[in-house]
CSV table of C-alpha atoms and ligand atoms in Angstrom, one decimal:
chain,number,residue,atom,x,y,z
A,1,MET,CA,0.0,0.0,0.0
A,2,VAL,CA,1.3,3.4,-0.9
A,3,ALA,CA,0.7,5.7,2.1
A,4,GLY,CA,0.4,9.2,1.0
A,5,GLY,CA,1.8,8.2,-2.3
A,6,PRO,CA,0.9,9.5,-5.7
A,7,VAL,CA,-2.6,9.2,-7.0
A,8,ILE,CA,-2.8,6.6,-9.7
A,9,GLY,CA,-5.3,5.9,-12.5
A,10,SER,CA,-6.8,8.3,-15.0
A,11,PRO,CA,-8.6,11.4,-13.7
A,12,PRO,CA,-12.4,10.9,-13.5
A,13,ALA,CA,-14.7,12.4,-16.0
A,14,THR,CA,-15.7,15.8,-14.8
A,15,LYS,CA,-18.0,16.8,-17.7
A,16,ARG,CA,-21.0,17.3,-15.5
A,17,PRO,CA,-19.9,17.6,-11.9
A,18,MET,CA,-23.0,19.4,-10.8
A,19,LEU,CA,-26.2,21.0,-11.9
A,20,ASP,CA,-26.0,24.5,-13.5
A,21,SER,CA,-28.7,26.4,-11.8
A,22,GLU,CA,-28.5,29.4,-14.1
A,23,MET,CA,-29.0,27.3,-17.1
A,24,LEU,CA,-31.9,25.6,-15.4
A,25,ALA,CA,-33.5,29.0,-14.7
A,26,ARG,CA,-33.0,30.1,-18.3
A,27,ASP,CA,-33.8,27.0,-20.2
A,28,GLY,CA,-35.7,24.7,-17.8
A,29,VAL,CA,-33.5,21.8,-19.0
A,30,PHE,CA,-31.7,19.2,-16.9
A,31,GLU,CA,-29.5,16.7,-18.6
A,32,GLY,CA,-31.0,17.5,-21.9
A,33,VAL,CA,-34.5,16.9,-20.7
A,34,ASP,CA,-37.1,19.7,-20.9
A,35,LEU,CA,-38.6,19.6,-17.4
A,36,THR,CA,-41.8,21.3,-18.4
A,37,ALA,CA,-42.4,18.5,-20.9
A,38,LEU,CA,-41.4,15.9,-18.3
A,39,ALA,CA,-43.8,17.3,-15.7
A,40,ALA,CA,-46.6,17.3,-18.3
A,41,VAL,CA,-46.2,13.6,-18.8
A,42,GLU,CA,-45.1,12.3,-15.3
A,43,GLY,CA,-46.8,14.9,-13.1
A,44,THR,CA,-45.5,16.6,-10.0
A,45,PRO,CA,-44.1,16.4,-7.4
A,46,LEU,CA,-41.4,14.5,-9.2
A,47,TYR,CA,-37.9,13.6,-8.1
A,48,VAL,CA,-35.4,13.9,-11.0
A,49,TYR,CA,-31.9,12.5,-10.8
A,50,SER,CA,-28.9,12.6,-13.0
A,51,PRO,CA,-27.2,9.1,-13.1
A,52,ALA,CA,-24.2,10.8,-14.8
A,53,MET,CA,-23.7,13.1,-11.9
A,54,ILE,CA,-23.9,10.2,-9.4
A,55,ARG,CA,-21.4,8.2,-11.4
A,56,THR,CA,-19.1,11.2,-11.7
A,57,ARG,CA,-19.1,11.7,-8.0
A,58,TYR,CA,-18.5,8.0,-7.3
A,59,ARG,CA,-15.5,7.9,-9.7
A,60,ALA,CA,-14.1,11.1,-8.3
A,61,LEU,CA,-14.1,9.6,-4.8
A,62,ARG,CA,-12.6,6.3,-6.1
A,63,HIS,CA,-9.9,8.3,-7.8
A,64,ALA,CA,-9.2,10.4,-4.7
A,65,LEU,CA,-8.8,7.3,-2.6
A,66,ALA,CA,-6.5,5.6,-5.1
A,67,GLY,CA,-3.4,4.2,-3.5
A,68,LEU,CA,-5.2,3.3,-0.3
A,69,ASP,CA,-6.7,-0.2,0.2
A,70,ALA,CA,-10.0,1.5,0.4
A,71,GLY,CA,-13.6,0.4,-0.2
A,72,ILE,CA,-16.7,2.6,-0.7
A,73,CYS,CA,-19.8,1.5,1.1
A,74,TYR,CA,-22.7,3.7,-0.1
A,75,ALA,CA,-25.1,4.7,2.7
A,76,VAL,CA,-28.3,3.3,1.3
A,77,LYS,CA,-30.5,5.5,3.6
A,78,ALA,CA,-29.5,8.6,1.6
A,79,ASN,CA,-31.3,7.3,-1.4
A,80,GLY,CA,-32.3,3.6,-1.6
A,81,ASN,CA,-33.9,3.7,-5.0
A,82,ARG,CA,-33.2,0.5,-6.8
A,83,ALA,CA,-31.9,2.2,-10.0
A,84,VAL,CA,-29.5,4.3,-7.9
A,85,LEU,CA,-28.2,1.2,-6.1
A,86,GLU,CA,-27.9,-0.7,-9.4
A,87,LEU,CA,-25.9,2.1,-10.8
A,88,LEU,CA,-23.5,2.2,-7.8
A,89,ALA,CA,-23.3,-1.6,-7.8
A,90,ALA,CA,-22.2,-1.5,-11.4
A,91,GLU,CA,-19.4,0.9,-10.3
A,92,GLY,CA,-18.3,-1.6,-7.8
A,93,SER,CA,-19.7,0.1,-4.7
A,94,GLY,CA,-20.5,-1.7,-1.5
A,95,ALA,CA,-23.3,-0.6,0.9
A,96,ASP,CA,-23.7,0.6,4.4
A,97,ILE,CA,-27.1,-0.6,5.6
A,98,VAL,CA,-29.1,0.2,8.8
A,99,SER,CA,-32.0,-2.3,8.5
A,100,GLY,CA,-33.3,-5.5,7.1
A,101,GLY,CA,-35.2,-3.6,4.5
A,102,GLU,CA,-32.0,-1.9,3.3
A,103,LEU,CA,-30.3,-5.3,3.3
A,104,GLN,CA,-33.0,-6.5,0.8
A,105,ARG,CA,-32.6,-3.4,-1.3
A,106,ALA,CA,-28.9,-3.7,-1.5
A,107,LEU,CA,-28.9,-7.5,-2.3
A,108,ARG,CA,-31.7,-7.1,-4.9
A,109,ALA,CA,-29.7,-4.3,-6.6
A,110,GLY,CA,-26.8,-6.7,-7.0
A,111,ILE,CA,-24.5,-5.4,-4.4
A,112,ALA,CA,-22.3,-8.3,-3.3
A,113,ALA,CA,-23.1,-9.4,0.3
A,114,GLU,CA,-19.4,-9.3,1.3
A,115,ARG,CA,-19.3,-5.6,0.4
A,116,ILE,CA,-22.2,-4.8,2.7
A,117,VAL,CA,-21.6,-3.4,6.2
A,118,PHE,CA,-24.5,-3.4,8.7
A,119,SER,CA,-24.6,-0.3,11.0
A,120,GLY,CA,-27.3,1.0,13.4
A,121,VAL,CA,-27.9,1.3,17.1
A,122,GLY,CA,-30.7,-1.2,17.3
A,123,LYS,CA,-30.5,-4.3,15.1
A,124,SER,CA,-33.2,-6.9,15.8
A,125,VAL,CA,-32.4,-10.6,16.2
A,126,ALA,CA,-34.3,-11.2,12.9
A,127,GLU,CA,-32.2,-8.6,11.1
A,128,VAL,CA,-29.0,-10.0,12.4
A,129,GLU,CA,-30.2,-13.5,11.3
A,130,ALA,CA,-31.0,-12.3,7.9
A,131,ALA,CA,-27.7,-10.5,7.5
A,132,LEU,CA,-25.7,-13.5,8.6
A,133,ALA,CA,-27.7,-15.7,6.3
A,134,ALA,CA,-27.0,-13.4,3.4
A,135,GLY,CA,-23.3,-13.3,4.3
A,136,VAL,CA,-22.8,-9.6,4.9
A,137,GLY,CA,-19.2,-8.5,5.2
A,138,ARG,CA,-19.2,-6.9,8.6
A,139,PHE,CA,-21.4,-5.8,11.5
A,140,ASN,CA,-20.7,-2.3,13.0
A,141,LEU,CA,-21.5,-2.9,16.6
A,142,GLU,CA,-22.8,-0.1,18.8
A,143,SER,CA,-23.3,-1.8,22.2
A,144,LEU,CA,-22.3,-4.7,24.4
A,145,ALA,CA,-25.8,-6.0,24.2
A,146,GLU,CA,-25.5,-6.1,20.4
A,147,LEU,CA,-22.2,-7.9,20.6
A,148,GLU,CA,-23.8,-10.6,22.8
A,149,THR,CA,-26.7,-10.9,20.3
A,150,LEU,CA,-24.3,-11.3,17.4
A,151,GLN,CA,-22.4,-14.0,19.4
A,152,SER,CA,-25.5,-16.0,20.1
A,153,VAL,CA,-27.0,-15.8,16.6
A,154,ALA,CA,-23.6,-16.6,15.0
A,155,ARG,CA,-23.2,-19.6,17.4
A,156,ARG,CA,-26.7,-20.9,16.6
A,157,ARG,CA,-26.0,-20.6,12.9
A,158,GLY,CA,-22.6,-22.2,13.2
A,159,THR,CA,-20.8,-19.3,11.6
A,160,VAL,CA,-18.3,-16.7,12.6
A,161,ALA,CA,-19.4,-13.1,12.2
A,162,ARG,CA,-17.0,-10.3,11.4
A,163,ALA,CA,-17.5,-7.2,13.4
A,164,SER,CA,-16.2,-3.7,14.0
A,165,ALA,CA,-16.6,-1.7,17.2
A,166,ARG,CA,-18.3,1.6,16.4
A,167,ILE,CA,-16.5,4.1,18.6
A,168,ASN,CA,-17.8,7.5,19.6
A,169,PRO,CA,-14.8,9.7,19.3
A,170,ASP,CA,-16.6,12.5,21.2
A,171,VAL,CA,-16.0,15.3,18.7
A,172,ASP,CA,-18.4,18.0,17.7
A,173,ALA,CA,-19.1,17.6,14.0
A,174,LEU,CA,-20.1,21.3,13.8
A,175,THR,CA,-23.2,20.4,11.9
A,176,HIS,CA,-27.0,20.5,12.8
A,177,ALA,CA,-27.6,18.9,16.2
A,178,LYS,CA,-30.1,16.4,14.7
A,179,ILE,CA,-27.4,15.0,12.3
A,180,SER,CA,-24.5,15.1,14.8
A,181,THR,CA,-23.7,11.6,15.9
A,182,GLY,CA,-20.2,11.6,17.4
A,183,ARG,CA,-20.6,13.4,20.7
A,184,ALA,CA,-20.5,11.4,24.0
A,185,GLU,CA,-24.1,12.3,24.6
A,186,ASN,CA,-25.3,10.9,21.3
A,187,LYS,CA,-26.8,7.4,21.2
A,188,PHE,CA,-24.3,6.1,18.7
A,189,GLY,CA,-21.3,3.9,19.3
A,190,VAL,CA,-19.3,3.2,22.5
A,191,SER,CA,-16.5,5.1,24.1
A,192,ILE,CA,-13.0,4.2,23.3
A,193,GLY,CA,-12.6,2.9,26.8
A,194,GLU,CA,-15.5,0.4,26.3
A,195,ALA,CA,-14.2,-0.6,22.9
A,196,ARG,CA,-10.8,-1.3,24.4
A,197,SER,CA,-12.3,-3.6,26.9
A,198,TRP,CA,-14.2,-5.5,24.1
A,199,PHE,CA,-10.9,-6.1,22.3
A,200,ALA,CA,-9.1,-7.1,25.5
A,201,SER,CA,-11.7,-9.8,26.2
A,202,ALA,CA,-12.5,-10.8,22.6
A,203,GLN,CA,-12.2,-14.5,23.5
A,204,ARG,CA,-15.5,-14.1,25.3
A,205,TRP,CA,-17.2,-14.0,22.0
A,206,PRO,CA,-15.6,-16.9,20.0
A,207,ASP,CA,-18.1,-16.7,17.2
A,208,VAL,CA,-17.5,-13.0,16.6
A,209,ARG,CA,-14.3,-12.0,14.9
A,210,LEU,CA,-13.9,-8.5,16.3
A,211,ASP,CA,-11.2,-7.1,14.0
A,212,GLY,CA,-12.4,-3.7,12.9
A,213,LEU,CA,-13.1,-0.1,14.1
A,214,HIS,CA,-15.9,2.1,12.9
A,215,MET,CA,-17.0,5.6,13.4
A,216,HIS,CA,-19.5,8.1,11.9
A,217,ILE,CA,-19.4,11.5,13.5
A,218,GLY,CA,-22.2,13.2,11.7
A,219,SER,CA,-23.6,14.3,8.4
A,220,GLN,CA,-23.3,17.4,6.2
A,221,LEU,CA,-19.8,18.2,7.4
A,222,LEU,CA,-18.7,21.4,5.7
A,223,SER,CA,-15.4,21.6,7.6
A,224,LEU,CA,-12.9,18.8,7.8
A,225,GLU,CA,-11.6,19.9,11.2
A,226,PRO,CA,-13.9,17.6,13.2
A,227,MET,CA,-13.0,14.8,10.8
A,228,HIS,CA,-9.3,15.4,11.3
A,229,GLU,CA,-9.8,15.3,15.1
A,230,ALA,CA,-11.9,12.1,15.0
A,231,LEU,CA,-9.5,10.4,12.6
A,232,ALA,CA,-6.6,11.3,14.9
A,233,ARG,CA,-8.4,9.7,17.9
A,234,MET,CA,-9.3,6.7,15.8
A,235,ALA,CA,-5.7,6.3,14.6
A,236,ASP,CA,-4.3,6.6,18.2
A,237,PHE,CA,-6.7,4.0,19.4
A,238,ALA,CA,-5.9,1.7,16.5
A,239,ARG,CA,-2.2,1.9,17.3
A,240,THR,CA,-2.9,1.1,20.9
A,241,LEU,CA,-4.9,-2.0,20.0
A,242,LEU,CA,-2.2,-3.2,17.6
A,243,ALA,CA,0.5,-2.6,20.2
A,244,ALA,CA,-1.6,-4.7,22.6
A,245,GLY,CA,-1.7,-7.5,20.1
A,246,SER,CA,-5.2,-7.2,18.9
A,247,GLU,CA,-6.1,-8.1,15.3
A,248,LEU,CA,-7.2,-5.1,13.2
A,249,ALA,CA,-8.1,-5.8,9.6
A,250,CYS,CA,-10.4,-2.9,8.9
A,251,ILE,CA,-11.0,0.8,9.8
A,252,ASP,CA,-14.3,2.3,8.7
A,253,VAL,CA,-14.3,6.1,8.9
A,254,GLY,CA,-18.1,6.5,8.1
A,255,GLY,CA,-19.7,9.1,6.0
A,256,GLY,CA,-20.7,12.7,6.5
A,257,LEU,CA,-19.0,14.6,3.7
A,258,GLY,CA,-21.0,17.7,3.1
A,259,VAL,CA,-22.5,19.1,-0.1
A,260,ARG,CA,-23.4,22.5,-1.4
A,261,TYR,CA,-27.0,23.3,-0.6
A,262,ARG,CA,-26.7,27.0,-1.1
A,263,GLU,CA,-25.2,28.9,-3.9
A,264,GLY,CA,-21.7,30.0,-2.8
A,265,GLU,CA,-21.5,27.5,0.0
A,266,LYS,CA,-18.2,25.6,0.0
A,267,ALA,CA,-18.0,21.9,0.7
A,268,PRO,CA,-14.8,19.9,1.0
A,269,SER,CA,-13.6,18.1,-2.1
A,270,ALA,CA,-13.1,14.4,-2.4
A,271,GLU,CA,-9.3,15.1,-2.6
A,272,GLU,CA,-9.3,17.0,0.7
A,273,TYR,CA,-11.4,14.3,2.3
A,274,ALA,CA,-9.0,11.6,1.0
A,275,ALA,CA,-6.0,13.6,2.1
A,276,ALA,CA,-7.4,13.7,5.7
A,277,ILE,CA,-7.8,9.9,5.7
A,278,ARG,CA,-4.3,9.4,4.2
A,279,HIS,CA,-2.8,11.8,6.8
A,280,ALA,CA,-4.3,9.9,9.7
A,281,LEU,CA,-4.4,6.4,8.5
A,282,GLY,CA,-1.8,6.2,5.7
A,283,TRP,CA,0.3,3.9,7.9
A,284,PHE,CA,-2.5,1.4,8.5
A,285,GLU,CA,-2.0,-1.9,6.6
A,286,GLY,CA,-5.6,-3.2,6.7
A,287,ARG,CA,-8.6,-2.1,4.7
A,288,ILE,CA,-10.1,1.3,5.0
A,289,LEU,CA,-13.9,1.8,4.4
A,290,VAL,CA,-15.8,5.0,3.7
A,291,GLU,CA,-19.6,5.3,3.9
A,292,PRO,CA,-20.6,8.3,1.9
A,293,GLY,CA,-24.3,8.9,1.3
A,294,ARG,CA,-25.3,12.5,0.8
A,295,TRP,CA,-22.1,13.4,-1.1
A,296,LEU,CA,-22.8,10.9,-3.9
A,297,VAL,CA,-26.4,11.7,-4.6
A,298,ALA,CA,-27.6,15.0,-3.1
A,299,GLU,CA,-26.6,17.4,-5.8
A,300,ALA,CA,-27.5,14.9,-8.6
A,301,GLY,CA,-31.2,15.3,-7.7
A,302,LEU,CA,-33.9,17.9,-7.7
A,303,LEU,CA,-37.6,17.9,-6.7
A,304,LEU,CA,-39.8,19.3,-9.4
A,305,SER,CA,-43.0,20.9,-8.1
A,306,ARG,CA,-45.8,23.0,-9.5
A,307,VAL,CA,-47.0,26.2,-8.0
A,308,LEU,CA,-50.6,25.8,-6.9
A,309,LEU,CA,-51.2,29.4,-6.0
A,310,GLU,CA,-49.9,32.6,-4.6
A,311,LYS,CA,-51.4,33.9,-1.4
A,312,GLN,CA,-50.9,37.3,0.1
A,313,GLY,CA,-51.3,37.1,3.9
A,314,ASP,CA,-51.4,40.1,6.2
A,315,THR,CA,-47.7,40.1,6.7
A,316,ARG,CA,-46.2,37.5,4.4
A,317,ARG,CA,-46.5,36.4,0.8
A,318,PHE,CA,-46.9,32.6,0.4
A,319,LEU,CA,-46.0,30.5,-2.6
A,320,VAL,CA,-48.0,27.3,-2.2
A,321,LEU,CA,-46.5,24.3,-4.0
A,322,ASP,CA,-47.9,20.9,-4.8
A,323,ALA,CA,-44.8,19.4,-3.0
A,324,ALA,CA,-44.8,19.2,0.8
A,325,MET,CA,-42.9,18.2,3.8
A,326,ASN,CA,-44.0,14.6,3.3
A,327,ASP,CA,-42.1,14.6,0.0
A,328,LEU,CA,-39.0,16.5,1.2
A,329,LEU,CA,-38.7,16.6,5.0
A,330,ARG,CA,-35.3,18.2,5.4
A,331,PRO,CA,-36.4,21.9,5.6
A,332,SER,CA,-39.0,21.0,8.3
A,333,LEU,CA,-36.8,18.6,10.2
A,334,TYR,CA,-33.4,20.3,10.1
A,335,ASP,CA,-34.3,23.9,9.0
A,336,ALA,CA,-32.3,22.9,5.9
A,337,TRP,CA,-31.8,25.3,3.1
A,338,HIS,CA,-32.5,24.2,-0.5
A,339,ASP,CA,-32.0,26.5,-3.4
A,340,ILE,CA,-35.3,26.9,-5.3
A,341,VAL,CA,-35.3,27.8,-9.0
A,342,PRO,CA,-38.5,28.8,-10.8
A,343,LEU,CA,-38.5,27.4,-14.3
A,344,PRO,CA,-39.1,29.7,-17.3
A,345,VAL,CA,-42.6,30.3,-18.5
A,346,ASP,CA,-43.3,30.8,-22.2
A,347,GLY,CA,-43.6,34.4,-23.2
A,348,SER,CA,-42.7,36.0,-19.9
A,349,GLY,CA,-39.6,38.2,-19.6
A,350,PRO,CA,-37.5,38.8,-16.5
A,351,GLN,CA,-39.7,39.1,-13.4
A,352,GLU,CA,-39.5,41.4,-10.4
A,353,ARG,CA,-38.1,39.7,-7.3
A,354,VAL,CA,-40.4,38.9,-4.4
A,355,ALA,CA,-39.8,37.6,-0.9
A,356,TYR,CA,-41.9,34.4,-0.6
A,357,ASP,CA,-42.5,31.9,2.1
A,358,VAL,CA,-42.4,28.8,0.0
A,359,VAL,CA,-44.8,26.2,1.6
A,360,GLY,CA,-46.6,23.0,0.8
A,361,PRO,CA,-50.2,22.0,1.3
A,362,VAL,CA,-49.8,19.9,4.4
A,363,CYS,CA,-51.6,21.0,7.5
A,364,GLU,CA,-48.5,21.9,9.5
A,365,THR,CA,-46.8,25.3,10.0
A,366,GLY,CA,-43.6,23.4,9.7
A,367,ASP,CA,-44.5,22.5,6.1
A,368,THR,CA,-42.2,25.3,4.9
A,369,PHE,CA,-39.5,24.9,2.3
A,370,ALA,CA,-38.1,28.5,2.6
A,371,THR,CA,-38.9,31.7,4.5
A,372,ALA,CA,-38.7,35.1,3.0
A,373,ARG,CA,-36.9,33.7,0.0
A,374,GLN,CA,-36.1,36.2,-2.7
A,375,LEU,CA,-37.4,34.7,-6.0
A,376,PRO,CA,-38.5,36.0,-9.3
A,377,ARG,CA,-42.3,36.5,-9.2
A,378,CYS,CA,-44.0,33.2,-9.9
A,379,GLN,CA,-47.5,32.4,-11.2
A,380,ALA,CA,-49.9,29.5,-10.6
A,381,GLY,CA,-49.1,26.5,-12.7
A,382,GLN,CA,-45.4,27.4,-13.0
A,383,LEU,CA,-42.8,24.8,-12.2
A,384,VAL,CA,-40.1,25.2,-9.6
A,385,ALA,CA,-37.1,23.0,-8.9
A,386,ILE,CA,-35.9,22.4,-5.4
A,387,LEU,CA,-32.3,21.7,-5.8
A,388,ALA,CA,-29.9,19.2,-4.1
A,389,SER,CA,-32.8,16.9,-3.2
A,390,GLY,CA,-31.2,13.6,-4.3
A,391,ALA,CA,-30.2,12.6,-0.7
A,392,TYR,CA,-32.6,12.2,2.2
A,393,GLY,CA,-35.4,13.3,-0.1
A,394,ALA,CA,-37.4,10.4,-1.5
A,395,SER,CA,-35.9,8.1,1.1
A,396,MET,CA,-37.6,10.1,3.9
A,397,ALA,CA,-40.9,10.6,2.1
A,398,SER,CA,-44.1,9.6,3.9
A,399,ASN,CA,-47.8,9.4,3.3
A,400,TYR,CA,-48.6,12.1,5.8
A,401,ASN,CA,-51.9,13.9,5.0
A,402,SER,CA,-52.6,10.8,2.8
A,403,ARG,CA,-50.4,12.1,0.0
A,404,PRO,CA,-49.2,9.3,-2.3
A,405,LEU,CA,-45.4,8.9,-2.5
A,406,PRO,CA,-43.9,11.0,-5.4
A,407,ALA,CA,-42.5,9.4,-8.6
A,408,GLU,CA,-38.8,9.3,-9.3
A,409,VAL,CA,-37.1,9.5,-12.7
A,410,PHE,CA,-33.6,9.4,-14.1
A,411,VAL,CA,-32.7,11.9,-16.9
A,412,ASP,CA,-29.8,11.4,-19.2
A,413,ALA,CA,-28.8,12.9,-22.6
A,414,GLY,CA,-32.3,14.1,-23.5
A,415,ARG,CA,-34.1,11.0,-22.3
A,416,TYR,CA,-35.8,9.9,-19.1
A,417,ALA,CA,-36.6,6.7,-17.3
A,418,VAL,CA,-39.1,6.2,-14.5
A,419,VAL,CA,-37.3,4.6,-11.6
A,420,ARG,CA,-40.2,4.6,-9.2
A,421,ARG,CA,-43.7,5.2,-10.5
A,422,ARG,CA,-46.0,7.4,-8.5
A,423,GLN,CA,-47.8,5.6,-5.8
A,424,THR,CA,-51.5,5.0,-6.5
A,425,LEU,CA,-54.2,5.7,-4.0
A,426,ASP,CA,-55.0,2.0,-3.9
A,427,GLU,CA,-51.3,1.2,-3.1
A,428,MET,CA,-51.3,3.8,-0.4
A,429,LEU,CA,-54.4,2.3,1.2
A,430,ALA,CA,-53.4,-1.3,0.7
A,431,GLY,CA,-53.0,-3.2,4.0
A,432,GLU,CA,-55.6,-1.3,5.9
A,433,GLN,CA,-58.8,-3.1,6.8
A,434,SER,CA,-62.0,-2.7,8.8
A,435,THR,CA,-62.3,-4.2,12.2
A,436,ALA,CA,-64.5,-7.2,11.1
A,437,ASP,CA,-62.0,-9.8,12.3
A,438,TRP,CA,-61.4,-9.4,16.0
A,439,THR,CA,-59.2,-12.1,17.5
A,440,SER,CA,-57.0,-12.9,20.5
A,441,PRO,CA,-53.2,-12.8,20.3
B,501,PLP,C1,-26.1,8.1,7.6
B,501,PLP,C2,-24.8,7.3,7.8
B,501,PLP,C3,-23.9,7.4,6.8
B,501,PLP,C4,-24.0,8.4,5.6
B,501,PLP,O1,-24.0,9.7,6.0
B,501,PLP,P1,-23.8,10.9,4.9
B,501,PLP,O2,-23.8,12.1,5.7
B,501,PLP,O3,-25.0,10.8,4.0
B,501,PLP,O4,-22.6,10.6,4.2
B,501,PLP,C5,-22.7,6.7,6.9
B,501,PLP,N1,-22.6,5.8,7.9
B,501,PLP,C6,-23.5,5.7,8.9
B,501,PLP,C7,-23.3,4.7,10.0
B,501,PLP,C8,-24.7,6.4,8.9
B,501,PLP,O5,-25.6,6.3,9.8
């Protein structure tokens, strides 16, 4: 392994690294597809993703990590759409999963089981069984109770499970509190002290091969400072374990790399991220795993929505869209900013700018995409694109207010493909029944 050595391989294609919002506002075109025509056929709200942009990101990260014995395990929860997973599987990606459902998604998309790592603070026995039966590569363990469960399930199945201890390095990821996971007070992982005791008595769990370390300090990191800090603590701990004679085959540094949600915002590059990993772990002779989610897919997607109406309140002007918090939860849940681009309307010239509260139809005040946002004056029926919605968008969508799940499409070189059709009302209601059949448990 070349620690800190030269980057090998040819540079990745950088033809379309990200969406051009000015072009979108001027032409209403994304990857050669006219979004007005697309919305007329497929309806709104509609998630629109560029597979080329996802591929470009994946290859850029791969390239940045060249020279390290590194694997990329895409965090399925960011966007678990089958077509997205198939695309990444074809690129050779593994997966980071957090449930039995995500295990099924990853396997069905063709991601090799040995490239799957299973994270999460509360895995059920059934999920552990299913993952062992499938042959997942590694369990990222977050508690002693979970280590015990893995031991007993592996024993019962007559197999040896590979596992990493998820350590909580106790650093402040300097991100939104709800997506910060690496402080001592968060529910995730165990302290370095506790992990040390697991390794020291590893023979107590003979059917678990505890030979890895894992961390994930938070999401949407726009500064690499916390990452440097956490990596340094991880590296120190790894050296201590090795010096004590423990086996260490894998260090998983988690995900969290941030993206640009707002024009002018600066996110770390893949090169800077890889340099931080090289700096801290270049000496390590085992495998290094990274678990990016958001960084691979967020900027490759937009949520296309139609303006239902404009409403002038006593003090505020509202733009009511047909998309709502059930389709894209991030603004409600995290106060997240998403750039919003009104698409051009035939025959209208440049519009005056207006401060809008951009809201959805759901019966919650929190159903707000933006507050006092300066936008060109919009009209009913006009389309708007909510940018950087490829991650934690569709995957967090719900049926709240009995709104069917939105459709999702890929766009590429002037063509589109539906990758999830719009949920029908019957599908939404399926499974519910009247109380005709009372019975005892
Ligand atoms: C959510 C999560 C990720 C991905 O986080 P991003 O911020 O989307 O990169 C990676 N690893 C674990 C354990 C996670 O929970």
